[in-house]
XYZ file of C-alpha atoms in Angstrom:
104
model
C -1.479 12.588 22.660
C 1.417 14.827 21.766
C 1.808 16.262 18.260
C 4.721 17.937 16.476
C 5.358 18.803 12.832
C 8.870 19.113 11.453
C 8.862 21.114 8.243
C 11.862 20.641 5.943
C 13.514 18.141 8.298
C 17.279 18.414 8.703
C 19.636 15.613 7.716
C 20.163 14.858 11.410
C 16.438 14.542 12.139
C 15.995 12.297 9.099
C 18.908 10.135 10.256
C 17.431 9.706 13.746
C 14.058 8.721 12.335
C 15.628 6.433 9.733
C 17.542 4.505 12.409
C 14.406 4.073 14.546
C 12.051 2.891 11.799
C 12.846 -0.789 12.364
C 13.514 -1.581 8.708
C 16.557 -1.784 6.501
C 18.488 1.415 6.129
C 17.834 1.539 2.377
C 14.059 1.026 2.826
C 13.792 3.704 5.498
C 15.899 6.169 3.507
C 13.722 5.531 0.446
C 10.576 6.376 2.457
C 12.202 9.547 3.759
C 13.493 10.737 0.364
C 11.596 13.795 -0.768
C 9.748 14.024 2.549
C 8.855 17.712 2.988
C 7.442 17.262 6.486
C 7.262 14.755 9.295
C 4.366 14.703 11.718
C 5.216 13.097 15.043
C 2.450 11.742 17.255
C 2.968 10.013 20.582
C 0.313 8.181 22.568
C -1.132 4.837 23.637
C -0.859 1.902 21.238
C -4.625 1.647 20.727
C -4.795 5.322 19.756
C -1.715 5.144 17.525
C -3.103 2.279 15.421
C -6.376 4.185 15.072
C -4.729 7.494 14.131
C -2.354 5.820 11.663
C -5.426 4.560 9.827
C -7.110 7.989 10.011
C -3.992 9.758 8.773
C -3.442 7.525 5.768
C -7.109 7.833 4.768
C -7.177 11.626 5.222
C -4.142 12.542 3.168
C -1.448 11.113 0.926
C 0.949 10.302 3.730
C 2.690 7.214 5.046
C 2.412 6.353 8.748
C 5.458 4.618 10.257
C 6.014 3.202 13.740
C 9.150 4.684 15.313
C 10.810 2.182 17.608
C 12.097 3.178 20.995
C 11.810 2.343 24.646
C 9.349 4.230 26.760
C 8.606 3.093 30.314
C 5.041 4.399 30.003
C 4.405 2.134 26.958
C 3.831 5.108 24.678
C 4.173 4.687 20.932
C 5.610 7.197 18.469
C 4.343 7.468 14.898
C 5.892 9.441 12.081
C 3.595 10.722 9.345
C 5.684 11.205 6.219
C 4.679 13.363 3.276
C 4.412 16.863 1.932
C 3.686 19.652 4.409
C 0.044 20.187 3.405
C -0.759 16.460 3.635
C 0.905 16.065 7.035
C -0.948 19.133 8.362
C -4.248 17.824 6.945
C -3.694 14.402 8.506
C -2.925 15.865 11.939
C -5.895 18.245 11.795
C -8.165 15.325 10.869
C -6.786 13.225 13.731
C -7.342 16.014 16.260
C -10.907 16.564 15.018
C -11.829 12.844 15.082
C -10.243 12.241 18.499
C -12.070 15.247 19.968
C -15.344 14.026 18.458
C -14.790 10.488 19.825
C -14.109 11.778 23.336
C -17.513 13.467 23.289
C -19.179 10.053 22.830
C -17.820 8.485 26.039
């Protein structure tokens, strides 16, 4: 999985994400309003559904599927929220995924 955090996202970054959220422009813009940080996570579908659940349970964030076309069938999630919550969610995901790999 690849992880990135965008703190204080620019108008351009918000516009790109808004257009790729697969919902009406007003709904996506409403979700992005007041968003201090965006966590981006890319990986396999099975992992992305699992980490979306982990992220929303770990912190007060919203996980959103970002639509796109990737020949490797990778999925991109955006974790929307304040900086501390996005960082907490990503830290929790990394910890749980590392722990789960040890059980294989």
